[in-house]
PDB file of C-alpha atoms in Angstrom:
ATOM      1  CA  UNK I   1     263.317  29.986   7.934  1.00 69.00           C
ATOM      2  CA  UNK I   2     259.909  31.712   8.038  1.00 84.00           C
ATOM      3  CA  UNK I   3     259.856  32.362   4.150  1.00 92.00           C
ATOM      4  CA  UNK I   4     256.747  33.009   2.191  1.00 94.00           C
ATOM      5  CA  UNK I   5     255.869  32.558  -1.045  1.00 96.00           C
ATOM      6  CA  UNK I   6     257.187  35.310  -3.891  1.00 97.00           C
ATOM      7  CA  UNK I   7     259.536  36.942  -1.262  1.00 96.00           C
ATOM      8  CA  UNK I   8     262.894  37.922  -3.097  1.00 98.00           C
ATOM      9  CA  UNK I   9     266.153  36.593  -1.493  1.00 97.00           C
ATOM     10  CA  UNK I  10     269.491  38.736  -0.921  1.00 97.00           C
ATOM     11  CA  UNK I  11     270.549  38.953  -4.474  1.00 98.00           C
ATOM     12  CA  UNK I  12     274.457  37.696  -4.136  1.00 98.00           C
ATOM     13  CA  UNK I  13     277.241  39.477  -6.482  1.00 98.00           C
ATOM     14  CA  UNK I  14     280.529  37.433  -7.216  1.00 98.00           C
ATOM     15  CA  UNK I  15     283.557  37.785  -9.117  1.00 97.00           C
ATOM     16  CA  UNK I  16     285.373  35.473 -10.983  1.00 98.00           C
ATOM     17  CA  UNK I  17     288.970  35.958 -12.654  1.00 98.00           C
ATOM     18  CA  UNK I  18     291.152  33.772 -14.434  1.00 98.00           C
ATOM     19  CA  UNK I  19     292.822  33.079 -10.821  1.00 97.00           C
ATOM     20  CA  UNK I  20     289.687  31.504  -9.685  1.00 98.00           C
ATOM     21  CA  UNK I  21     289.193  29.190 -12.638  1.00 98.00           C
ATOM     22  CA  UNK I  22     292.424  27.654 -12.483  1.00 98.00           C
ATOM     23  CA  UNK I  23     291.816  27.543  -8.514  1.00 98.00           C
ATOM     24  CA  UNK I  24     288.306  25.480  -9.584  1.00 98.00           C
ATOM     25  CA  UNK I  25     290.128  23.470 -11.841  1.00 97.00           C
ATOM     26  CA  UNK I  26     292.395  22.084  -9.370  1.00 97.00           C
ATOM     27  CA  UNK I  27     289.777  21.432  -6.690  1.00 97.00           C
ATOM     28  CA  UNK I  28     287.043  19.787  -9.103  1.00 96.00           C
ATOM     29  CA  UNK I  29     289.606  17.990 -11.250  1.00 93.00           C
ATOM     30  CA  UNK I  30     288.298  19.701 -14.075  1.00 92.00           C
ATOM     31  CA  UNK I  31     291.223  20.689 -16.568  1.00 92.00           C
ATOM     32  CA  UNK I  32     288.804  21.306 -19.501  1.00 91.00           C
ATOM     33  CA  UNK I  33     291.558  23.436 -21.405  1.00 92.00           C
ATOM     34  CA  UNK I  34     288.587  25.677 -22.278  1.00 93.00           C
ATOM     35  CA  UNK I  35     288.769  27.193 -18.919  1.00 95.00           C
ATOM     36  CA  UNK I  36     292.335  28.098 -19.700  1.00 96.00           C
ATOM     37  CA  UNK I  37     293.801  28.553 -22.673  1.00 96.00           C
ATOM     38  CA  UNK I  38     292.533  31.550 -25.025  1.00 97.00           C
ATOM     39  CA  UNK I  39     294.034  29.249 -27.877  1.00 97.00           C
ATOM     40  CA  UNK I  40     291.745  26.230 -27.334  1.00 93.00           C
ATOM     41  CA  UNK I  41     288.958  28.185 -26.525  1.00 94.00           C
ATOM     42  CA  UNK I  42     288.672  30.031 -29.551  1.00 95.00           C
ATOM     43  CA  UNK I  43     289.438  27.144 -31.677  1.00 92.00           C
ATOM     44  CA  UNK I  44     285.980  25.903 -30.401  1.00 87.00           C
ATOM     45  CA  UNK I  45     284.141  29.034 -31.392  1.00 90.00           C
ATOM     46  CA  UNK I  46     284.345  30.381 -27.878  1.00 92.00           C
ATOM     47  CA  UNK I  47     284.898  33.824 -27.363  1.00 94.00           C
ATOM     48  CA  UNK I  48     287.845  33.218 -25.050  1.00 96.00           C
ATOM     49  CA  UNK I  49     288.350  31.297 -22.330  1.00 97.00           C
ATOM     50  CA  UNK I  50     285.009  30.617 -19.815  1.00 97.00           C
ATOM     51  CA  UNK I  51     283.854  29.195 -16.969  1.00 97.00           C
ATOM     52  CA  UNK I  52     283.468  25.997 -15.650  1.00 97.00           C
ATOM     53  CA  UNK I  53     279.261  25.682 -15.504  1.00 97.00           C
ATOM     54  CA  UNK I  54     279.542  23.517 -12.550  1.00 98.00           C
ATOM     55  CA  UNK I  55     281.508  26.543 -11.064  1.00 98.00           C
ATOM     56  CA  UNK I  56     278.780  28.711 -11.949  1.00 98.00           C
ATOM     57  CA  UNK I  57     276.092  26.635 -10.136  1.00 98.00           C
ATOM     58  CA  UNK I  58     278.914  26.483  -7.437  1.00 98.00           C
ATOM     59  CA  UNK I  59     278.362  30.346  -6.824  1.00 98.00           C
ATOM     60  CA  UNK I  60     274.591  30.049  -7.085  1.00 98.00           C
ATOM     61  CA  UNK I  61     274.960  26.986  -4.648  1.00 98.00           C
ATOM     62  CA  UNK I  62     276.942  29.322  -2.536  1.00 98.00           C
ATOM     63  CA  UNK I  63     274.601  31.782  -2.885  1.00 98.00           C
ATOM     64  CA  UNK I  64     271.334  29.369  -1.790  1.00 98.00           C
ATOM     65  CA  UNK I  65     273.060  27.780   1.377  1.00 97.00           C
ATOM     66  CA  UNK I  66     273.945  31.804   2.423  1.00 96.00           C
ATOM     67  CA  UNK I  67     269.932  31.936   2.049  1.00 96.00           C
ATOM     68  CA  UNK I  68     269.520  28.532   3.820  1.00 95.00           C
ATOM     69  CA  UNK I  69     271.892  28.696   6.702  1.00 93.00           C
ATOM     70  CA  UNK I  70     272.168  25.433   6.952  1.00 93.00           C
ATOM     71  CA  UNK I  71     273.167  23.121   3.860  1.00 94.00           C
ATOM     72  CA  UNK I  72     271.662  20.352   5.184  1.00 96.00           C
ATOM     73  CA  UNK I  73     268.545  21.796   4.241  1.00 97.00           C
ATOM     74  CA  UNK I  74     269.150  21.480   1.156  1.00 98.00           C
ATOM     75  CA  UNK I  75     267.183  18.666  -1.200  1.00 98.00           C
ATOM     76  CA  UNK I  76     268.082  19.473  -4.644  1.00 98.00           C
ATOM     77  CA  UNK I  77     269.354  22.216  -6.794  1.00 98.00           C
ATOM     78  CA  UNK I  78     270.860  22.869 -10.694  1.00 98.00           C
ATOM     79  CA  UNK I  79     270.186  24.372 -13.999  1.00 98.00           C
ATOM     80  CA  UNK I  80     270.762  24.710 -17.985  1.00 98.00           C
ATOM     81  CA  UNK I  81     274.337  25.695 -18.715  1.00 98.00           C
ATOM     82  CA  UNK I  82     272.437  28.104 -21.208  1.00 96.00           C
ATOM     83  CA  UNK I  83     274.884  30.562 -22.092  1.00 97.00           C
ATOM     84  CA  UNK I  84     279.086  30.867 -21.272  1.00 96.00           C
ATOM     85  CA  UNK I  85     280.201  32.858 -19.167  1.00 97.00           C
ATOM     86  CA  UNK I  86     283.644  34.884 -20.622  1.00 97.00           C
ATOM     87  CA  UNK I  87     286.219  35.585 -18.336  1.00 98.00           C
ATOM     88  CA  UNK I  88     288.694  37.855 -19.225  1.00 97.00           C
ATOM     89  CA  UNK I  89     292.374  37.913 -18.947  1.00 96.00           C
ATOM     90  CA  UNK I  90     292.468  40.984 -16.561  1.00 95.00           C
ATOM     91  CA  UNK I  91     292.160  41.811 -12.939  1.00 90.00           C
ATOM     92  CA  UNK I  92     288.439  42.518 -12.748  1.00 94.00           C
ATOM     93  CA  UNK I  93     287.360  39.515 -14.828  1.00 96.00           C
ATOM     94  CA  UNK I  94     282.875  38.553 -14.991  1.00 98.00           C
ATOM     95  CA  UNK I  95     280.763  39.695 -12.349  1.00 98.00           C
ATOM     96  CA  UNK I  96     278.022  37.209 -11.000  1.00 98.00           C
ATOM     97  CA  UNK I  97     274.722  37.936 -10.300  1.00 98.00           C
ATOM     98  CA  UNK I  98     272.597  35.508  -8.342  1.00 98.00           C
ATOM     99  CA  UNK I  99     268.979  36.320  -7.270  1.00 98.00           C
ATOM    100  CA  UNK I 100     266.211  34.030  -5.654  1.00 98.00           C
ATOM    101  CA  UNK I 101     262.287  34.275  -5.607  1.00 98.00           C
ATOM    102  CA  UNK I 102     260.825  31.977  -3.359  1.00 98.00           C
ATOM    103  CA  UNK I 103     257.963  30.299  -5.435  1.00 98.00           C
ATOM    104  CA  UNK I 104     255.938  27.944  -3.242  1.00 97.00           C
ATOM    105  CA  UNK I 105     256.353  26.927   0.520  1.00 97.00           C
ATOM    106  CA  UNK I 106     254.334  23.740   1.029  1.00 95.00           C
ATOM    107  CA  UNK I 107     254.630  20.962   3.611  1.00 94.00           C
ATOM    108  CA  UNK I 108     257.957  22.350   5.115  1.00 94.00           C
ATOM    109  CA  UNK I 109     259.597  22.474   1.878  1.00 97.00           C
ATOM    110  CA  UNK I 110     260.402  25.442  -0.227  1.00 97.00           C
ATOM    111  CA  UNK I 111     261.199  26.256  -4.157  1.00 98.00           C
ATOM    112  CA  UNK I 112     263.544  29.075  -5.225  1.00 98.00           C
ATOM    113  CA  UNK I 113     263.981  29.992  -8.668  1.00 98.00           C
ATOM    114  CA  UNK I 114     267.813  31.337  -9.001  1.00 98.00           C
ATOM    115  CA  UNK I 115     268.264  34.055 -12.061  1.00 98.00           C
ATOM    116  CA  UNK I 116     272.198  34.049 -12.455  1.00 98.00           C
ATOM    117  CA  UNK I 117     273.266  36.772 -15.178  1.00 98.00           C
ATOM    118  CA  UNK I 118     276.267  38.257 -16.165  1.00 98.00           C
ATOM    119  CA  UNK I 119     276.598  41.443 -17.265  1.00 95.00           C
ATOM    120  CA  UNK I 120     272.746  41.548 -17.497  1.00 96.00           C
ATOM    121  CA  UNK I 121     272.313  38.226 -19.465  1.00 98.00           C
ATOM    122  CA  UNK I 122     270.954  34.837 -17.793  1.00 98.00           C
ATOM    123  CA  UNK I 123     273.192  32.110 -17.770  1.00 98.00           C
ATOM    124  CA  UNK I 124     271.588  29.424 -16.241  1.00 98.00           C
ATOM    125  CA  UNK I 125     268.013  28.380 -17.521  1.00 98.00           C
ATOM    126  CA  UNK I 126     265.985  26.331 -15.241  1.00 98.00           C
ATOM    127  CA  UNK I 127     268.325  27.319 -12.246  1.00 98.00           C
ATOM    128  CA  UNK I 128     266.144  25.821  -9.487  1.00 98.00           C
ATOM    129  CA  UNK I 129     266.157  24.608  -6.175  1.00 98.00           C
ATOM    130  CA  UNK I 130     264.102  23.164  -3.451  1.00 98.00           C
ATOM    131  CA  UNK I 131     265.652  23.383   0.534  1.00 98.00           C
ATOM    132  CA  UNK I 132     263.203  22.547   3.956  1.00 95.00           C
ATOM    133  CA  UNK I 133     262.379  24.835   5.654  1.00 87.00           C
TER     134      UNK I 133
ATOM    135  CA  UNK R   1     282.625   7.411 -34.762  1.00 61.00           C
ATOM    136  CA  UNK R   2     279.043   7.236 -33.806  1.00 78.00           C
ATOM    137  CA  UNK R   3     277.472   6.439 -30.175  1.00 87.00           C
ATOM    138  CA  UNK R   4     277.107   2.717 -29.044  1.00 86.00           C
ATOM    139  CA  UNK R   5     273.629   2.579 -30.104  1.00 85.00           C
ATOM    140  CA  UNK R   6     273.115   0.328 -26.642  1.00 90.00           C
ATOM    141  CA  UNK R   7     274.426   3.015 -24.675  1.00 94.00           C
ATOM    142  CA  UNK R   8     270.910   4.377 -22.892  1.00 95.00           C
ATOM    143  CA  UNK R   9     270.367   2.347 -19.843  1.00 96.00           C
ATOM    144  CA  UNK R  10     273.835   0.946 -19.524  1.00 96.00           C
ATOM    145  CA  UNK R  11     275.496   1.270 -15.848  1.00 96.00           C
ATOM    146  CA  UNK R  12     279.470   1.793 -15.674  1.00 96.00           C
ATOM    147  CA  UNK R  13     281.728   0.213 -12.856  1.00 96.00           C
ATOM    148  CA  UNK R  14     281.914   2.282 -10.001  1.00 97.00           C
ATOM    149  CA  UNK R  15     284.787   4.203  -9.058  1.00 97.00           C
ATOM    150  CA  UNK R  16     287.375   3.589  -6.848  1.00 98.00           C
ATOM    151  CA  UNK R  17     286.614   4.765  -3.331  1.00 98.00           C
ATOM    152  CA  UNK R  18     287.311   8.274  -2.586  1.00 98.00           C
ATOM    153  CA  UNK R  19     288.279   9.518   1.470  1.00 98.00           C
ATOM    154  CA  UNK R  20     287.020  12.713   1.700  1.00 98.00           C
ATOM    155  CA  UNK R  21     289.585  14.742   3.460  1.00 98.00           C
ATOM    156  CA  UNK R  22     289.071  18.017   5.689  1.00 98.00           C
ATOM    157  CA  UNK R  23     292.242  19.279   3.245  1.00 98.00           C
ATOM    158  CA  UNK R  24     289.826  18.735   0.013  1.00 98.00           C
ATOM    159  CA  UNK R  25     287.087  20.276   1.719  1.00 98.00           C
ATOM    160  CA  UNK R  26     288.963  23.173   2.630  1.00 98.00           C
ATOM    161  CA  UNK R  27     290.529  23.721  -1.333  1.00 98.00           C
ATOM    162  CA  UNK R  28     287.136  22.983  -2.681  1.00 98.00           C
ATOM    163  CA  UNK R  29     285.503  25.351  -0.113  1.00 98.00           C
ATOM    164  CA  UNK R  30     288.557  28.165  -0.912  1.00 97.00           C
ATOM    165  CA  UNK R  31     287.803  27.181  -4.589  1.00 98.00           C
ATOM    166  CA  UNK R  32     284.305  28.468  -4.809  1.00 97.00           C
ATOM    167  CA  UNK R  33     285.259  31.196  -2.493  1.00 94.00           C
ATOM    168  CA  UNK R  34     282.570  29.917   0.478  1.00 94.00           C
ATOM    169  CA  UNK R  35     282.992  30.002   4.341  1.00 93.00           C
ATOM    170  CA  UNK R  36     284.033  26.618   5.801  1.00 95.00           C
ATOM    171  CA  UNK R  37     280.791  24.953   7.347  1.00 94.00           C
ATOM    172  CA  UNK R  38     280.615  23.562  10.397  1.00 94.00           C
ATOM    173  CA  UNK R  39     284.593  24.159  11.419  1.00 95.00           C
ATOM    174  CA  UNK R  40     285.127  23.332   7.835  1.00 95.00           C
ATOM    175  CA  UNK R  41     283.822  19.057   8.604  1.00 97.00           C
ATOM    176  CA  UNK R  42     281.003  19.942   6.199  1.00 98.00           C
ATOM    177  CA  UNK R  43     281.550  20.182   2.056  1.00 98.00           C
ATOM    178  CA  UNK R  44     279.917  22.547   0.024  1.00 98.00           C
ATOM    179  CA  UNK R  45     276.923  21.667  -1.921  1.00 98.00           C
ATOM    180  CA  UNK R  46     278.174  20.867  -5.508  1.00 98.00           C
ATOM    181  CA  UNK R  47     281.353  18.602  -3.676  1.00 98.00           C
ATOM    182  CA  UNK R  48     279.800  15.270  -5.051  1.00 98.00           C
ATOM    183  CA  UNK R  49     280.502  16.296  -8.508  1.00 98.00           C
ATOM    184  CA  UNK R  50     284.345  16.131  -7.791  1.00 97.00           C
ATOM    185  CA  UNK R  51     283.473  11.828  -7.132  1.00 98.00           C
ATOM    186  CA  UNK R  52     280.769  12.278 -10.161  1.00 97.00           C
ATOM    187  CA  UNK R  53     282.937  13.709 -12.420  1.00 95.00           C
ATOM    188  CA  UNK R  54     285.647  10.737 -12.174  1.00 95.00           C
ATOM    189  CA  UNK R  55     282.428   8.176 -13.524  1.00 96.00           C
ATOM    190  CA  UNK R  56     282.055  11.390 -16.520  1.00 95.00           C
ATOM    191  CA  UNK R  57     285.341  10.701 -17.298  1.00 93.00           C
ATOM    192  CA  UNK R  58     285.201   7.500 -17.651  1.00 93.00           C
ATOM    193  CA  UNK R  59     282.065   7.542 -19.365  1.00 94.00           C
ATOM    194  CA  UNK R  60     283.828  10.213 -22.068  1.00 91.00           C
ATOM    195  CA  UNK R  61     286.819   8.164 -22.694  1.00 89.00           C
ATOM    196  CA  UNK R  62     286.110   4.407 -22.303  1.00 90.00           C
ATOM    197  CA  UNK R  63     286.653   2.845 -25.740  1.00 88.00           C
ATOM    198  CA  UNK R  64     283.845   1.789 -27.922  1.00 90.00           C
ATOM    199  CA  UNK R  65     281.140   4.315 -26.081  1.00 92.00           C
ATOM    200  CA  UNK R  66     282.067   6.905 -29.133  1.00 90.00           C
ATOM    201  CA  UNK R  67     282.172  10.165 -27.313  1.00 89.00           C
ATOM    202  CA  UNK R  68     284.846  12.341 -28.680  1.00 82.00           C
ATOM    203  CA  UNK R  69     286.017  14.714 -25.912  1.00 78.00           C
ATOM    204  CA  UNK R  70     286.415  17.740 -27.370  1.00 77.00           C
ATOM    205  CA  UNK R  71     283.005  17.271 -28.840  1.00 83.00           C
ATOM    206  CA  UNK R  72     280.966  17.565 -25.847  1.00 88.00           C
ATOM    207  CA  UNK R  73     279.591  20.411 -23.249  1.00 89.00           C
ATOM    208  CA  UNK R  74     278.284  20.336 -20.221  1.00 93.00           C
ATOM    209  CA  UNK R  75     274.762  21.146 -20.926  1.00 96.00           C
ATOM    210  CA  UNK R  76     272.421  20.990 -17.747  1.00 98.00           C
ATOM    211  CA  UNK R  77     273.410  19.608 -13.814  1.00 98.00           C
ATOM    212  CA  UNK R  78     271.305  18.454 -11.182  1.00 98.00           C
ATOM    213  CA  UNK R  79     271.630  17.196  -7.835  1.00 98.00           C
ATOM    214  CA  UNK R  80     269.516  15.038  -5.517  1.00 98.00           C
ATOM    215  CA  UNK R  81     271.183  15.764  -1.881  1.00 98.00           C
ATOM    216  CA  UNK R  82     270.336  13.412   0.682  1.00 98.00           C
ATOM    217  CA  UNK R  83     272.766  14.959   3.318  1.00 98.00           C
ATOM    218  CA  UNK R  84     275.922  17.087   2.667  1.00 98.00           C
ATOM    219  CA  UNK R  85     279.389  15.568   2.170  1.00 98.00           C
ATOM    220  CA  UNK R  86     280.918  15.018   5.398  1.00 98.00           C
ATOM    221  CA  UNK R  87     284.994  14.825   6.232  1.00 98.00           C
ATOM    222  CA  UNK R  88     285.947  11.304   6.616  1.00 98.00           C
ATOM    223  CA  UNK R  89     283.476  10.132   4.499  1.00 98.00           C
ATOM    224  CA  UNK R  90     284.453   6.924   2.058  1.00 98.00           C
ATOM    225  CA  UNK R  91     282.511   7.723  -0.996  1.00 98.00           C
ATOM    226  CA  UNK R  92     281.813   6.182  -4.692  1.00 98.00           C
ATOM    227  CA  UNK R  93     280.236   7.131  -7.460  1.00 98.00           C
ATOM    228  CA  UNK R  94     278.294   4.946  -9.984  1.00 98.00           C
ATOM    229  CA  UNK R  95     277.020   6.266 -13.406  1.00 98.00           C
ATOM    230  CA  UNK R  96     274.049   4.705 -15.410  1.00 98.00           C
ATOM    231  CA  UNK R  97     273.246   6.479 -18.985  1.00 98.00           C
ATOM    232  CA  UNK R  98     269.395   6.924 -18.930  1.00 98.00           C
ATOM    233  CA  UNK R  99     268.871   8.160 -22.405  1.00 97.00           C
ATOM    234  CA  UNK R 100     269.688   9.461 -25.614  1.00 95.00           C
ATOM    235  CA  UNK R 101     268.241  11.674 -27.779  1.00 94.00           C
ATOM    236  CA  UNK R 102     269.064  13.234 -31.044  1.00 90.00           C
ATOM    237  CA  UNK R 103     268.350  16.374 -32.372  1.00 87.00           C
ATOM    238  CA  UNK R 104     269.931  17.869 -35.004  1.00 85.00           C
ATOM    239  CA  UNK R 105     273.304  16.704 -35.053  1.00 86.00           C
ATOM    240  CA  UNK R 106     273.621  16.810 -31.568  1.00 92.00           C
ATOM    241  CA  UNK R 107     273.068  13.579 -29.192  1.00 93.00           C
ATOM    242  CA  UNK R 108     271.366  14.529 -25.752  1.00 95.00           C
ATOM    243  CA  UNK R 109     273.136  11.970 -23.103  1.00 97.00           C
ATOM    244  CA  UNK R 110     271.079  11.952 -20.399  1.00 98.00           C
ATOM    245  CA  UNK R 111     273.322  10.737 -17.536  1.00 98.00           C
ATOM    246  CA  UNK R 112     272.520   9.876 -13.664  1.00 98.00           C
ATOM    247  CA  UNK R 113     275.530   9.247 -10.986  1.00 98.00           C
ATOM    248  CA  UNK R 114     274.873   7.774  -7.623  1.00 98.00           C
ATOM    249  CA  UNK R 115     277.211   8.637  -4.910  1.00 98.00           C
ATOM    250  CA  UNK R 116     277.327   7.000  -2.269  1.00 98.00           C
ATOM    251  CA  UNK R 117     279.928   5.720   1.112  1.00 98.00           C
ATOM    252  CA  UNK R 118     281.321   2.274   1.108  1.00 98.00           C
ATOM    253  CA  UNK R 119     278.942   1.136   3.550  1.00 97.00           C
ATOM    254  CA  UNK R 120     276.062   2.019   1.633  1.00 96.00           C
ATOM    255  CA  UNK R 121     275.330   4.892   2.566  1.00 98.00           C
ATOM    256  CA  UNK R 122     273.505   7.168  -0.233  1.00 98.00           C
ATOM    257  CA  UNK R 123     274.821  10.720  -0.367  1.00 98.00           C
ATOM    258  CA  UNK R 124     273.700  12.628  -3.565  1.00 98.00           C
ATOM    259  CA  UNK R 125     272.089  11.853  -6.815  1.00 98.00           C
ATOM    260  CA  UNK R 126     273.868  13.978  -9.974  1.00 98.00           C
ATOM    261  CA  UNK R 127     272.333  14.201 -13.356  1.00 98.00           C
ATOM    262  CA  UNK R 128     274.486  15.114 -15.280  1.00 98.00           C
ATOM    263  CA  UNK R 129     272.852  15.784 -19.539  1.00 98.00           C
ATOM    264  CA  UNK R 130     276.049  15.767 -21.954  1.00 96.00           C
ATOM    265  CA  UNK R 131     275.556  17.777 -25.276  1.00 94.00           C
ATOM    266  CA  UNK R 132     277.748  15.699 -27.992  1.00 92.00           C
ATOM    267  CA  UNK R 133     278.191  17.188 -31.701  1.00 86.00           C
ATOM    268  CA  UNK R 134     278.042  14.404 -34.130  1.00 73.00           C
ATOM    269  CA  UNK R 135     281.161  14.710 -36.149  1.00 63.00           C
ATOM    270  CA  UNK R 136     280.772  16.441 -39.356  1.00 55.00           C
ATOM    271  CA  UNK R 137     280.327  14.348 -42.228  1.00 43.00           C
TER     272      UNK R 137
END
């Protein structure tokens, strides 16, 4: 990667329905019942049911190796789970946003802040990561 | 039932080795919807947390550590990588509890999991901080 310092990345949209939680579920071993059942959810103060944050960093750490290429070059990554994100029971469900700045380059390493909203509204903080390059 | 006040800088038994198979690399890849890397041999980045999250579990539920599950989020991840999860690999993970902080009725469990193969091998570093709501009084 030739990248340079305050060049913006590919910004990266992804969708995310009830289908895919219970799909993340299985595959992290997850079963949270707050990222299935309505009922549970709300009994927490939850809006509704939400996603998994480690999913969420999932799509922006689908998102940086896309950028990367390669996912060895990859050193470290993650973030705040700052704010839910609410999936609703319906065919479109949330829409992801993932953007990257490239911050520094420096001695064949890179940082990349990630902002990862949903329907305009950040929810990650601190969503960094740092890849060779 | 409040935290084991000796809980910051204890280390848990590690978990029971874990084969990585090219299956669970292909549900976790179809899972967070990526393509398969490198003919689908190679995991996608946040795979160590499915290891990680077995020493989470254990920290949330073994007796006398006085988490109460349904008490705690998931309130910031991070990963050292040292190289990407890799079909066939034998992997562990170990958990040590680095700190705790309170703040307002909520305990800040700072947590950090090494995962690593069988032979030694060091894979990926998760921290993993665990917001827990003092019961009400």
């Amino acid at each position: 990667m030739t990248w340079q310092s305050g060049e913006a990345l590919d910004a990266r949209s992804y969708r995310i329905t009830r289908a895919d939680l219970i799909r993340y579920a299985g595959a992290s071993g997850d079963f949270n019942p707050i990222h299935w059942s309505d009922r549970i959810a709300t009994s927490v103060g939850l809006p509704g049911v939400v996603a998994h944050g480690m999913y969420t960093l999932a799509l922006a750490a689908r998102a940086l190796t896309e950028w990367v290429g390669d996912p060895a070059c990859i050193v470290s990554f993650g973030a705040r789970f700052s704010r839910p994100v609410a999936v609703p029971d319906d065919d479109c469900g949330a829409a992801l946003e993932v953007a990257g700045l490239v911050t520094d380059v420096r001695d064949g390493q890179a940082s990349i802040d990630l902002t990862v909203t949903c329907q305009g509204a950040k929810v990650l903080g601190m969503a960094r990561a740092v890849v060779r390059c | 039932m409040a935290l084991d006040p000796g809980l910051a800088g204890r280390t848990f038994a590690p978990t029971p080795p874990y084969t990585v198979s090219r299956e669970k690399i292909a549900e976790f890849t179809a899972a967070v919807g990526a393509e398969p890397l490198d003919g689908g041999s190679i995991a996608p980045p946040t795979f160590p947390i499915v290891v990680a999250f077995q020493a989470l579990t254990r920290l949330m539920t073994e007796p006398g550590v006085g988490i109460e599950l349904h008490n705690v989020v998931h309130a910031e991840q991070r990963f050292d990588v040292v190289r990407p999860v890799r079909a066939g690999d034998e992997l562990f993970a170990e958990l040590t509890v680095d700190s705790v902080r309170s703040t307002a009725g909520t305990d800040l469990i700072a947590t950090r999991t090494s995962v690593r193969t069988t032979s030694g091998e060091p894979v990926a570093t998760a921290f993993a901080t665990l917001a827990h709501r003092a019961a009400a009084a």
